[in-house]
Coordinates of C-alpha atoms and ligand atoms in Angstrom, one line a residue:
M69 CA -12.2 -11.2 59.7
R70 CA -14.8 -11.4 57.0
S71 CA -18.0 -11.0 59.1
K72 CA -19.5 -7.5 59.5
T73 CA -19.5 -7.9 63.3
D74 CA -16.2 -9.7 64.0
H75 CA -14.4 -6.3 64.0
L76 CA -16.0 -5.3 67.3
E77 CA -14.1 -8.1 69.2
Y78 CA -11.0 -7.8 67.0
Y79 CA -10.4 -4.2 67.5
G80 CA -11.4 -4.4 71.1
R81 CA -8.4 -6.8 71.6
L82 CA -6.2 -4.3 69.8
K83 CA -7.3 -1.2 71.7
D84 CA -3.8 -0.5 73.1
F85 CA -2.1 -0.6 69.7
P86 CA -1.9 2.4 67.3
L87 CA -2.1 0.3 64.0
P88 CA -1.1 3.4 62.1
V89 CA -0.7 3.7 58.3
S90 CA 2.9 3.4 57.1
R91 CA 5.1 6.4 57.0
E92 CA 4.9 6.4 53.2
T93 CA 1.1 6.3 53.3
G94 CA 1.1 9.2 55.8
T95 CA 3.2 11.2 53.4
L96 CA 0.9 10.1 50.5
L97 CA -2.2 11.3 52.5
Y98 CA -0.5 14.7 53.0
M99 CA 0.5 15.0 49.3
L100 CA -3.0 14.1 48.1
A101 CA -4.8 16.4 50.5
R102 CA -2.5 19.3 49.5
S103 CA -2.7 18.7 45.7
C104 CA -6.5 18.5 45.6
C105 CA -6.7 21.6 47.8
A106 CA -8.8 19.6 50.3
R107 CA -11.0 21.5 52.7
S108 CA -13.3 18.6 53.7
I109 CA -12.0 15.2 54.7
V110 CA -13.6 12.1 56.2
E111 CA -11.7 9.3 57.9
F112 CA -13.0 5.9 58.8
G113 CA -10.8 4.5 61.6
T114 CA -8.7 7.0 63.6
S115 CA -7.1 5.0 66.4
F116 CA -4.4 7.2 67.9
G117 CA -4.7 9.7 65.0
I118 CA -1.5 9.2 63.0
S119 CA -3.2 9.3 59.7
T120 CA -5.4 12.2 61.0
L121 CA -2.4 14.3 61.8
H122 CA -1.1 14.0 58.3
L123 CA -4.4 14.9 56.8
A124 CA -5.1 17.8 59.2
A125 CA -1.6 19.2 58.6
A126 CA -2.5 19.3 54.9
L127 CA -5.8 21.1 55.8
R128 CA -3.8 23.6 57.8
D129 CA -1.4 24.2 55.0
N130 CA -4.3 24.5 52.6
G131 CA -5.6 27.4 54.6
G132 CA -8.1 25.5 56.9
G133 CA -10.9 23.0 56.7
H134 CA -12.7 20.3 58.5
L135 CA -11.8 16.7 59.0
I136 CA -14.4 14.2 60.4
A137 CA -12.6 11.4 62.3
T138 CA -14.3 8.2 63.4
E139 CA -13.4 5.8 66.2
F140 CA -15.4 3.6 68.5
E141 CA -12.7 2.8 71.2
P142 CA -13.0 5.5 74.0
S143 CA -9.4 5.2 75.2
K144 CA -8.2 5.7 71.5
I145 CA -10.3 8.8 71.2
D146 CA -8.7 10.3 74.4
R147 CA -5.3 9.5 73.0
A148 CA -6.1 10.9 69.6
S149 CA -7.5 14.1 71.1
K150 CA -4.3 14.6 73.0
N151 CA -2.3 14.1 69.9
F152 CA -4.4 16.6 67.9
T153 CA -4.0 19.1 70.8
E154 CA -0.2 18.6 71.0
G155 CA 0.0 19.0 67.2
G156 CA -1.9 22.2 67.2
L157 CA -4.6 20.7 64.9
I158 CA -7.5 20.0 67.2
D159 CA -9.5 23.0 65.8
L160 CA -9.6 21.2 62.4
V161 CA -10.8 17.8 63.6
E162 CA -14.2 16.6 64.7
I163 CA -14.1 13.3 66.3
R164 CA -17.3 11.3 66.0
E165 CA -17.3 8.6 68.8
G166 CA -19.1 5.2 68.1
D167 CA -19.6 2.9 65.1
A168 CA -18.9 4.9 62.0
L169 CA -21.9 3.2 60.3
Q170 CA -24.0 5.2 62.7
T171 CA -21.9 8.4 63.1
L172 CA -21.4 9.0 59.4
S173 CA -25.1 8.3 58.7
S174 CA -26.0 11.9 59.1
G175 CA -24.4 15.4 59.4
L176 CA -22.0 15.0 56.5
P177 CA -20.8 18.1 54.6
D178 CA -22.3 18.6 51.1
R179 CA -18.8 18.2 49.5
I180 CA -16.0 15.8 50.5
D181 CA -12.6 16.1 48.9
L182 CA -10.8 13.0 50.4
L183 CA -12.0 9.9 52.0
L184 CA -9.6 7.6 54.0
L185 CA -10.9 4.1 54.7
D186 CA -8.8 2.5 57.5
G187 CA -11.4 0.9 59.9
A188 CA -12.9 -2.5 59.7
K189 CA -12.2 -3.8 56.2
A190 CA -15.5 -5.6 55.9
L191 CA -17.3 -2.2 56.2
Y192 CA -15.5 -0.3 53.4
C193 CA -18.4 -0.6 51.0
E194 CA -21.0 0.3 53.6
V195 CA -19.0 3.4 54.6
L196 CA -18.6 4.3 50.9
D197 CA -22.4 4.0 50.6
L198 CA -22.8 6.7 53.2
V199 CA -20.3 9.1 51.8
E200 CA -20.4 8.5 48.0
S201 CA -23.0 11.1 47.1
R202 CA -20.9 13.8 48.8
L203 CA -17.6 13.0 47.0
R204 CA -16.9 15.7 44.5
P205 CA -15.6 14.9 41.1
G206 CA -11.8 14.5 41.5
A207 CA -12.1 13.5 45.2
F208 CA -9.5 11.0 46.3
L209 CA -10.2 7.7 48.2
V210 CA -7.4 6.0 50.0
A211 CA -8.2 2.5 51.3
D212 CA -5.6 0.9 53.5
N213 CA -5.2 -2.9 53.4
A214 CA -8.0 -3.0 50.8
D215 CA -7.0 -6.5 49.8
Y216 CA -9.1 -7.6 52.7
S217 CA -12.1 -5.9 51.1
P218 CA -12.6 -7.6 47.7
D219 CA -16.1 -6.2 47.3
Y220 CA -14.7 -2.7 47.7
L221 CA -11.8 -3.4 45.2
A222 CA -14.3 -4.7 42.6
R223 CA -16.5 -1.6 43.1
V224 CA -13.8 1.0 42.7
R225 CA -11.9 -0.8 39.9
S226 CA -15.1 -0.8 37.7
P227 CA -15.1 2.5 35.8
E228 CA -18.8 2.3 35.3
N229 CA -19.2 2.8 39.0
G230 CA -17.6 6.3 38.7
Y231 CA -14.1 5.6 39.9
L232 CA -10.5 5.3 38.5
S233 CA -8.4 3.1 40.8
V234 CA -4.9 1.8 41.1
P235 CA -3.1 -0.3 43.7
F236 CA -0.5 1.9 45.3
A237 CA 2.6 0.4 47.0
A238 CA 1.9 -2.9 48.8
D239 CA -1.1 -2.1 50.9
V240 CA -3.0 0.9 49.6
E241 CA -5.8 1.3 46.9
L242 CA -5.8 4.8 45.6
S243 CA -9.0 5.8 43.7
M244 CA -10.5 9.0 42.3
R245 CA -14.1 9.9 41.9
T246 CA -14.7 10.7 38.2
Ligands
LIG175 C1 -6.0 0.5 61.5 S1 -6.6 1.4 62.8 C2 -6.6 3.1 62.2 C3 -5.2 3.7 62.2 C4 -5.3 5.1 61.8 N1 -6.0 5.4 60.5 C5 -3.9 5.6 61.7 O1 -3.2 5.5 60.6 O2 -3.3 6.2 62.7 C6 -8.4 1.0 62.7 C7 -9.2 1.7 63.7 O3 -10.5 1.7 63.3 C8 -11.4 1.5 64.4 N2 -12.6 1.0 63.9 C9 -12.8 -0.2 63.2 N3 -14.1 -0.3 62.8 C10 -14.7 0.8 63.2 C11 -16.1 1.3 63.1 N4 -17.0 0.5 62.5 N5 -16.4 2.5 63.6 C12 -15.4 3.2 64.2 N6 -14.2 2.9 64.4 C13 -13.8 1.6 63.9 C14 -10.6 0.5 65.3 O4 -11.0 0.6 66.6 C15 -9.2 1.0 65.0 O5 -8.7 1.9 66.1

């Protein structure tokens, strides 16, 4: 799935599957959001909202905040909304429906503490382009299955681009804005 449009068909076929981050990555997301005292989080690729629940729980335990979630499959958005309501976290989550390249192109907060990349892998760099100027120094970036996005890995692994970055476990790239 290397093309920038293949993902529409690919994720359309997978619309009934949650495709969640691993349990360990969920815990990592909670830990990172707590430890950087996150108040403002952006998530690319929400699906049923498993990763979102971990991040929003951290916002709650940090005293509140705002999480922008993005998803283009309407049935997944319904399901995620129900999960956020049942989890008592809906007040912390804004779900932007549609292609994240559009929905994240405006209306971003001035300061973002944590970015999760878990949508179409071919778009990681383009999503980062939209968000990068808002990332505060020390902000965390978590990219799931980033091996499928070599251009993203090259970018965050080059310190001159303003990141420190390490592979984390088998499937996650953990980076920090310097
Ligand atoms: C791997 S799943 C996300 C799983 C979720 N982060 C979790 O851990 O529960 C990827 C999701 O991103 C969505 N997606 C992919 N590309 C997208 C795009 N360009 N805009 C919005 N959503 C997208 C897909 O529909 C799919 O539901």
